GROMACS .gro file of C-alpha atoms in nm:
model
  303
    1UNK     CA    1 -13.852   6.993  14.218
    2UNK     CA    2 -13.464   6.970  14.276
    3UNK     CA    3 -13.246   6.673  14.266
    4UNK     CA    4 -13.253   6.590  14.688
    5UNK     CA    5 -13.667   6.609  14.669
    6UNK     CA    6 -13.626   6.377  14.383
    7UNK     CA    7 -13.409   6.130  14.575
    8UNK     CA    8 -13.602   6.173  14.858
    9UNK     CA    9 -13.922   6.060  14.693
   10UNK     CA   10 -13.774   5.750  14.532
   11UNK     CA   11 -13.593   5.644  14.858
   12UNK     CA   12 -13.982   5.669  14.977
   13UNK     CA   13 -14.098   5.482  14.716
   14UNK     CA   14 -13.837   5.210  14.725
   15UNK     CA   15 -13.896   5.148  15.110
   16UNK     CA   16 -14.271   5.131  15.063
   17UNK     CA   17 -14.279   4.932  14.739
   18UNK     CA   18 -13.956   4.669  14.790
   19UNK     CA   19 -14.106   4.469  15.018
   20UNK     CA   20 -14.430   4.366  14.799
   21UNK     CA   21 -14.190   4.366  14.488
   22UNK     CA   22 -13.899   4.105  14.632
   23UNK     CA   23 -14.165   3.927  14.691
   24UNK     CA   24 -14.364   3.908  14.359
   25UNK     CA   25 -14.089   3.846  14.155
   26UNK     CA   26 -13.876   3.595  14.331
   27UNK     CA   27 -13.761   3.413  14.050
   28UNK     CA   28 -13.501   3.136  14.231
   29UNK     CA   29 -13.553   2.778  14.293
   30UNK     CA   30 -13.834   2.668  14.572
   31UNK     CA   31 -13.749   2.423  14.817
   32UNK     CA   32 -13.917   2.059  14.764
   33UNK     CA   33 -13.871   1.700  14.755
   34UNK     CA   34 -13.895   1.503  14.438
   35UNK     CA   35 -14.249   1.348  14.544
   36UNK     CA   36 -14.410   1.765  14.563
   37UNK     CA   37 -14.213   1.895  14.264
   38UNK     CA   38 -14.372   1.615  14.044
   39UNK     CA   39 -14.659   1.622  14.173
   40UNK     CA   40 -14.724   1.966  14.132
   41UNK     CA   41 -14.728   1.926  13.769
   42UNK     CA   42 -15.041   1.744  13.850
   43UNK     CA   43 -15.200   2.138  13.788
   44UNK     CA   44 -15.130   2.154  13.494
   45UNK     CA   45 -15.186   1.775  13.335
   46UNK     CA   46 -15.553   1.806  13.453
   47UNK     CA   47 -15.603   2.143  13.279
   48UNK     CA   48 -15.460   2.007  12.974
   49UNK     CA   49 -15.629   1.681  13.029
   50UNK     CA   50 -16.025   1.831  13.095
   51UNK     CA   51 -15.894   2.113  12.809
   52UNK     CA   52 -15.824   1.846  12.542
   53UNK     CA   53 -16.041   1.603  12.578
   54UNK     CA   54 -16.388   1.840  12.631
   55UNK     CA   55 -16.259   2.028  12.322
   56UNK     CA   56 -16.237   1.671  12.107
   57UNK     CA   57 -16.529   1.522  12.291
   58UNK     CA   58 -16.727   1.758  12.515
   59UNK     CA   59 -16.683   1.523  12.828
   60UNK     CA   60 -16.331   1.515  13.020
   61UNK     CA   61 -16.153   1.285  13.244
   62UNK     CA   62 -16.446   1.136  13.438
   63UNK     CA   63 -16.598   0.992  13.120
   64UNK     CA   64 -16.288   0.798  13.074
   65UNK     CA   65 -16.056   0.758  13.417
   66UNK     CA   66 -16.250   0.923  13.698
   67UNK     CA   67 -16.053   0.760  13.987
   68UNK     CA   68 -15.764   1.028  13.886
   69UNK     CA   69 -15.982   1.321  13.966
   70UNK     CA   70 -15.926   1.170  14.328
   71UNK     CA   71 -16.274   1.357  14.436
   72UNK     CA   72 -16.229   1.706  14.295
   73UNK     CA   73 -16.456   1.894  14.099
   74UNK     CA   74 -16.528   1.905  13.745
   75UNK     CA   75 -16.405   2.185  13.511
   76UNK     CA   76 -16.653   2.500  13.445
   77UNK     CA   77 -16.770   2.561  13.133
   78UNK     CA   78 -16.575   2.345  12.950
   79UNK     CA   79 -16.759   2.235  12.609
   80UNK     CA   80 -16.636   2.074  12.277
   81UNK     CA   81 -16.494   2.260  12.020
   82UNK     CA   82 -16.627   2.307  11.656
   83UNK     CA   83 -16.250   2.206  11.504
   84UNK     CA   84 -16.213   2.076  11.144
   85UNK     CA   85 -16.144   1.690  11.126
   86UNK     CA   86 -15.705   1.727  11.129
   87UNK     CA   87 -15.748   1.930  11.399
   88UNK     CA   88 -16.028   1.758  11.579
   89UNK     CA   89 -15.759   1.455  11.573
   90UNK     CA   90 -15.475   1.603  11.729
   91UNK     CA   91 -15.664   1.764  11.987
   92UNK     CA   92 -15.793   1.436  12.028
   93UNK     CA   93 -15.484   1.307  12.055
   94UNK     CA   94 -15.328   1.481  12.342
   95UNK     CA   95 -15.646   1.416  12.476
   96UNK     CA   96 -15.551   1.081  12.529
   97UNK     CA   97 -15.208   1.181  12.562
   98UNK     CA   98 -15.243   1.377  12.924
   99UNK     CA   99 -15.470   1.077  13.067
  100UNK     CA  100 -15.104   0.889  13.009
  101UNK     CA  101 -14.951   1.154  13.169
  102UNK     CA  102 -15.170   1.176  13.463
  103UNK     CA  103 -15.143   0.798  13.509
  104UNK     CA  104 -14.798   0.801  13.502
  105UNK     CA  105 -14.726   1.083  13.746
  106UNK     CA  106 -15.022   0.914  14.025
  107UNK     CA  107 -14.815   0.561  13.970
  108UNK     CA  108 -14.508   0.714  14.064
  109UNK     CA  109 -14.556   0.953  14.318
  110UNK     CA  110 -14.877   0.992  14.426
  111UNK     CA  111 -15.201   1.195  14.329
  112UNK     CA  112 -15.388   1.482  14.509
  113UNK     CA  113 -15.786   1.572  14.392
  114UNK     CA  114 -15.825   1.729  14.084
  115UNK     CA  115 -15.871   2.131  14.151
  116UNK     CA  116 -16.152   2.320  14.051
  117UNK     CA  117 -16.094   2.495  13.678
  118UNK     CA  118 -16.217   2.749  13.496
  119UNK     CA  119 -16.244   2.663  13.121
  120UNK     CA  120 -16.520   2.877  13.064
  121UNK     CA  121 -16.535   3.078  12.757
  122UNK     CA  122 -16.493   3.357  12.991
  123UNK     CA  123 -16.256   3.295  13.113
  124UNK     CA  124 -16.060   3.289  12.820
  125UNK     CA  125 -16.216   3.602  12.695
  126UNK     CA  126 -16.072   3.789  13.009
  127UNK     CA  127 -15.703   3.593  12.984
  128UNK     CA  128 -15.732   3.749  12.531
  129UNK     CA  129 -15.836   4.062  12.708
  130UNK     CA  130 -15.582   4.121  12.958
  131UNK     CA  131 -15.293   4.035  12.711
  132UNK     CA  132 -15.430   4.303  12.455
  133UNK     CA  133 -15.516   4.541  12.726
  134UNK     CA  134 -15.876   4.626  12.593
  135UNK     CA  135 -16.202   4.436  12.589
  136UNK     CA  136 -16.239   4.228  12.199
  137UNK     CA  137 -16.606   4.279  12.082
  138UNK     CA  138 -16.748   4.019  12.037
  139UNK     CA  139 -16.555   3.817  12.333
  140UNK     CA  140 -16.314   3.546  12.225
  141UNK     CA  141 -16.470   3.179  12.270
  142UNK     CA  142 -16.224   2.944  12.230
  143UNK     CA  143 -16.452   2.685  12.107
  144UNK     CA  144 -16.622   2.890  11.838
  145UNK     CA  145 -16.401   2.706  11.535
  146UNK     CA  146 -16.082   2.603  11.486
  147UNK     CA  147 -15.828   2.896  11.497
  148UNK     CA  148 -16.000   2.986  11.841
  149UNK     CA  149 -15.885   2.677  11.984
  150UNK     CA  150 -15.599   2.675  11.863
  151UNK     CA  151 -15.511   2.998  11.999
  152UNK     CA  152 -15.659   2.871  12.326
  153UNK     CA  153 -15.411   2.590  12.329
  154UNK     CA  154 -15.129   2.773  12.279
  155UNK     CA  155 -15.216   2.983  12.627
  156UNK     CA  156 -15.153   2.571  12.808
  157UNK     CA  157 -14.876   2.334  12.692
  158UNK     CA  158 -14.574   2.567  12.685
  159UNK     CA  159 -14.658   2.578  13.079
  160UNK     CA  160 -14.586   2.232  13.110
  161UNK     CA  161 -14.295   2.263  12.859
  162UNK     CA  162 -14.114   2.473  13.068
  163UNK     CA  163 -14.285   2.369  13.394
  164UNK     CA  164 -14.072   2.072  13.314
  165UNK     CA  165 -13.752   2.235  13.218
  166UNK     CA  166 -13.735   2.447  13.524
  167UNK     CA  167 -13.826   2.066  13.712
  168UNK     CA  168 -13.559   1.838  13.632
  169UNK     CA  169 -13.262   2.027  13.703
  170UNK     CA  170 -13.394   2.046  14.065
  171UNK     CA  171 -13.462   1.683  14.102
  172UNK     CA  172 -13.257   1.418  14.240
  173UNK     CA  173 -13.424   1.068  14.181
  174UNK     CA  174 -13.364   0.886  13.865
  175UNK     CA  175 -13.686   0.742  13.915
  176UNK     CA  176 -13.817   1.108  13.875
  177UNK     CA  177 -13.548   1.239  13.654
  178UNK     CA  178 -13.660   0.986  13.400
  179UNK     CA  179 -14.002   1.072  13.426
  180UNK     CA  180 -13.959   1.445  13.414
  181UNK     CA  181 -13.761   1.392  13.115
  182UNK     CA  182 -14.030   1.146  12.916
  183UNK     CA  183 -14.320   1.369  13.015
  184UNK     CA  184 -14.060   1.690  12.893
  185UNK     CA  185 -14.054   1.530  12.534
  186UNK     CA  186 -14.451   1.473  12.470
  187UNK     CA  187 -14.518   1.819  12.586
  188UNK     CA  188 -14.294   1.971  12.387
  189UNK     CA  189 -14.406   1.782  12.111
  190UNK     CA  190 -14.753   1.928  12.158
  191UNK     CA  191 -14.636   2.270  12.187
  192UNK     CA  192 -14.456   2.217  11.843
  193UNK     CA  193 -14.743   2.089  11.680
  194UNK     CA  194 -14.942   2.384  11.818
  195UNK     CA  195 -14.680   2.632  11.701
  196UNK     CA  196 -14.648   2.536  11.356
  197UNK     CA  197 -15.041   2.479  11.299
  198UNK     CA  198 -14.995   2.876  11.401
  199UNK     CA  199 -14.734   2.985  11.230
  200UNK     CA  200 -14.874   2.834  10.896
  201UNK     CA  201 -15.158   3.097  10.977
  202UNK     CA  202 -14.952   3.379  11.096
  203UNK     CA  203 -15.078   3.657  10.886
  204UNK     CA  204 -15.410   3.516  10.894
  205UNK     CA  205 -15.631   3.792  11.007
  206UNK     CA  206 -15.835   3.606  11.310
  207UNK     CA  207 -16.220   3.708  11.284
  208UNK     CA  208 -16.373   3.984  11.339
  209UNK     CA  209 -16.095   4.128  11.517
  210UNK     CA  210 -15.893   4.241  11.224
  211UNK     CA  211 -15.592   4.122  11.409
  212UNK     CA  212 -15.390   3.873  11.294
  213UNK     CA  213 -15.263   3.529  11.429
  214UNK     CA  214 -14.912   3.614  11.498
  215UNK     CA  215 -15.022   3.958  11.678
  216UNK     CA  216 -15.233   3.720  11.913
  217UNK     CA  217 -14.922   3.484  11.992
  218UNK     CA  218 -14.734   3.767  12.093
  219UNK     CA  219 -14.949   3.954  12.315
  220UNK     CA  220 -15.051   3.584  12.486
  221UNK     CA  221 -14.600   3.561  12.506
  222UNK     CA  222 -14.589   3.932  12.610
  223UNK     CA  223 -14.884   3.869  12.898
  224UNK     CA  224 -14.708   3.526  13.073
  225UNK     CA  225 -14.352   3.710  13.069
  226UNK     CA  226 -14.524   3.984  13.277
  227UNK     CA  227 -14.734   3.806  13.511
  228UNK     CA  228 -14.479   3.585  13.575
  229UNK     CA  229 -14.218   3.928  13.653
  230UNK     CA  230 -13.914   3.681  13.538
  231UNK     CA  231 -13.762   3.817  13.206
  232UNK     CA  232 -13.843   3.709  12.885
  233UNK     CA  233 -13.948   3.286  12.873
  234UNK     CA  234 -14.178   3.322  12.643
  235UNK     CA  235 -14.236   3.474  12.245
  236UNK     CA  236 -14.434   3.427  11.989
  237UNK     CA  237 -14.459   3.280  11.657
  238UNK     CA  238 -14.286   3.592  11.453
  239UNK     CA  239 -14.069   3.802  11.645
  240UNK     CA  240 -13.829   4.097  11.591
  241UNK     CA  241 -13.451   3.899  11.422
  242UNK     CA  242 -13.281   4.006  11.794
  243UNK     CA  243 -13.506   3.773  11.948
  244UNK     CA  244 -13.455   3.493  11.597
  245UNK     CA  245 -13.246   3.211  11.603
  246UNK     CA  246 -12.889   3.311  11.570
  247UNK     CA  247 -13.112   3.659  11.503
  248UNK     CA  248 -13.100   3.578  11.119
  249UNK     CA  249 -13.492   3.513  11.090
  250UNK     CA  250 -13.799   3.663  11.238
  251UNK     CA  251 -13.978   3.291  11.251
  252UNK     CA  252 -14.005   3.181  11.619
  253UNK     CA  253 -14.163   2.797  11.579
  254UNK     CA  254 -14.067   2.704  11.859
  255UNK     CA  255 -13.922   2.932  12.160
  256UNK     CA  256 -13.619   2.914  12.274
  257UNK     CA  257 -13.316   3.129  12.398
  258UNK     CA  258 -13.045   3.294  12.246
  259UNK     CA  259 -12.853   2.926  12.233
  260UNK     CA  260 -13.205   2.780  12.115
  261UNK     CA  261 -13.239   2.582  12.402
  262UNK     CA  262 -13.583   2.565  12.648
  263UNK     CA  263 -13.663   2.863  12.876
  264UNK     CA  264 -13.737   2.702  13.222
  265UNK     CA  265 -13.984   2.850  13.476
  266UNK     CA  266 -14.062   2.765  13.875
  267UNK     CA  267 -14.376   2.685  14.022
  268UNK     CA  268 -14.429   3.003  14.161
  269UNK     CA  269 -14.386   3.183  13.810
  270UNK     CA  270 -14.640   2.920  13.662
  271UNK     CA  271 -14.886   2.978  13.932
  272UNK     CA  272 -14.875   3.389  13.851
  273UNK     CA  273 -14.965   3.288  13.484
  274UNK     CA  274 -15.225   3.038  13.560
  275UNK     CA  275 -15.425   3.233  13.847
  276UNK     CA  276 -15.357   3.564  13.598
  277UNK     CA  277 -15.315   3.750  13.890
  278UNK     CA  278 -14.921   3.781  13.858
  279UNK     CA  279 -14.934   3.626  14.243
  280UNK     CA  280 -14.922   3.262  14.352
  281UNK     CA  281 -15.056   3.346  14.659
  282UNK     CA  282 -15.375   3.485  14.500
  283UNK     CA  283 -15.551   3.268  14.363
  284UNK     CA  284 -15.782   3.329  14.025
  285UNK     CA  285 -15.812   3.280  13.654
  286UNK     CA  286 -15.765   2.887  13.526
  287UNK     CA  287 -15.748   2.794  13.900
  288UNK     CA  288 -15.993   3.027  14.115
  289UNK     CA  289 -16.016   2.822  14.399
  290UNK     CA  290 -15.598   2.802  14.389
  291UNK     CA  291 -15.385   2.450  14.284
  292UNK     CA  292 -15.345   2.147  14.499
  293UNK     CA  293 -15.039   1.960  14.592
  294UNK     CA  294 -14.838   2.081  14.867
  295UNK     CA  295 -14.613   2.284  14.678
  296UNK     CA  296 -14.925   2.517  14.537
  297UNK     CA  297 -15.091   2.537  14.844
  298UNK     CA  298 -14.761   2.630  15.071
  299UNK     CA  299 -14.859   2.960  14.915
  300UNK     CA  300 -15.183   3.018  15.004
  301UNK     CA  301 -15.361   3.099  15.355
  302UNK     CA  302 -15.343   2.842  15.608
  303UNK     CA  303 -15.777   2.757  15.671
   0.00000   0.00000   0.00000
């Protein structure tokens, strides 16, 4: 083929395919008033919230606040974890923590029903799937022991983390400023915690999948940064010393850029990684029914 059939074919392809492209991968700011932007962080409290708490406990938020599920559904297939007694506690914890958090952000500016999750084992076993490209025999559960959990959690809090990052700069109230900023610090401080109870394990071969604990970090990091088509946000617990702080270690504990400070991601890139789909307007994975709030649901079919 010469060089004109060539350009001629990827002028083709470029006309066809730009369209659908610009707009999977629009990675600018959304517009939104204070009251949506915080609100749509709703998504991702509950998730945490029913994720947490069924893992410590086995029931979620309507065994201990269920006015704040405003109506909506309960989570499928969520169950309680079999986690060793530290862990049990922290999980516990932030349990408690994201009923706080859920409080806090309905007090201020206003709730919306709980959507419907997915917290099903299978869930999860599709999300490990998808970011190793291949189907693990047997299936990950997440709430088979303790390092399955773990794992689990690490696919949820960084969300918020940056969720909240990519939040504040846009907002304008110091009412909502403040808040962004206090709910910033916990989640980060989850993420942390989650991140070093990992990296302890790193080379820790994760049974019976012969793969270790770092290699599932990174192909969880690897899958977000390309469902949400926005560059790299997101690595894992060891990565190549480019990618290091000041690129003089291959520990990653905590993500961060090449000035070590918080990647920050929109709504729309969150809802790619949370439906799995790599689309906000299609909904699936965590969220199959799609998220609530005006801000998730601008992007879905009008009914």
């Amino acid at each position: 083929m010469d060089k004109s059939c060539y350009f001629f074919f990827a002028l083709i392809c470029l006309v066809v395919l730009a369209p659908a492209f610009v707009l999977a991968s629009y990675c600018g700011p959304i517009i939104a008033d204070d009251n949506d932007r915080l609100r749509f962080a709703l998504n991702l409290e509950f998730l945490e919230a029913e994720f947490f708490l069924f893992g410590a406990h086995g029931e979620g938020i309507d065994s201990m606040e269920p006015t704040f599920a405003g109506g909506g559904p309960p989570p499928i297939g969520a169950q309680k974890a079999n986690l060793d007694p530290v862990s049990h506690q922290i999980i516990e914890e932030f349990g408690y923590q994201e009923i706080g958090h859920l409080r806090a952000i309905i007090k201020t500016v206003g709730e919306f029903p709980r959507p419907l999750y997915d917290l099903s084992p299978q869930n999860f076993a599709r999300v490990i799937d998808k970011a190793f490209g291949y189907k693990l025999v047997p299936p990950f559960n997440p709430y088979q022991n303790t390092i399955n959990y773990i794992l689990a959690s690490y696919i949820i809090p960084y969300m918020g983390l940056v969720g909240y990052v990519g939040t504040i700069q846009e907002l304008v109230s110091p009412t909502t400023k403040e808040l962004a900023a206090s709910l910033l610090g916990v989640e980060a401080g989850q993420d942390a915690v989650i991140r070093a109870l990992l990296y302890k394990r790193a080379s820790e071969q994760v049974r019976p999948y012969n793969i270790t604990v770092a290699e599932f970090t990174n192909k969880i990091s690897y899958l977000r940064n390309e469902l949400a088509m926005c560059g790299i946000k997101d690595e894992g617990i060891i990565v190549p010393s480019q990618l290091g702080a000041e690129q003089r270690t291959k520990s990653n504990v905590l993500s961060a850029d090449a000035n070590s400070l918080s990647y920050a991601r929109t709504p729309p890139e969150i809802l790619r990684i949370l439906y799995g789909t790599g689309s906000e307007y299609k909904p699936g994975g965590f969220l199959p029914n799609g998220g609530n709030g005006n801000v998730a649901q601008s992007f879905l079919p009008r009914v």
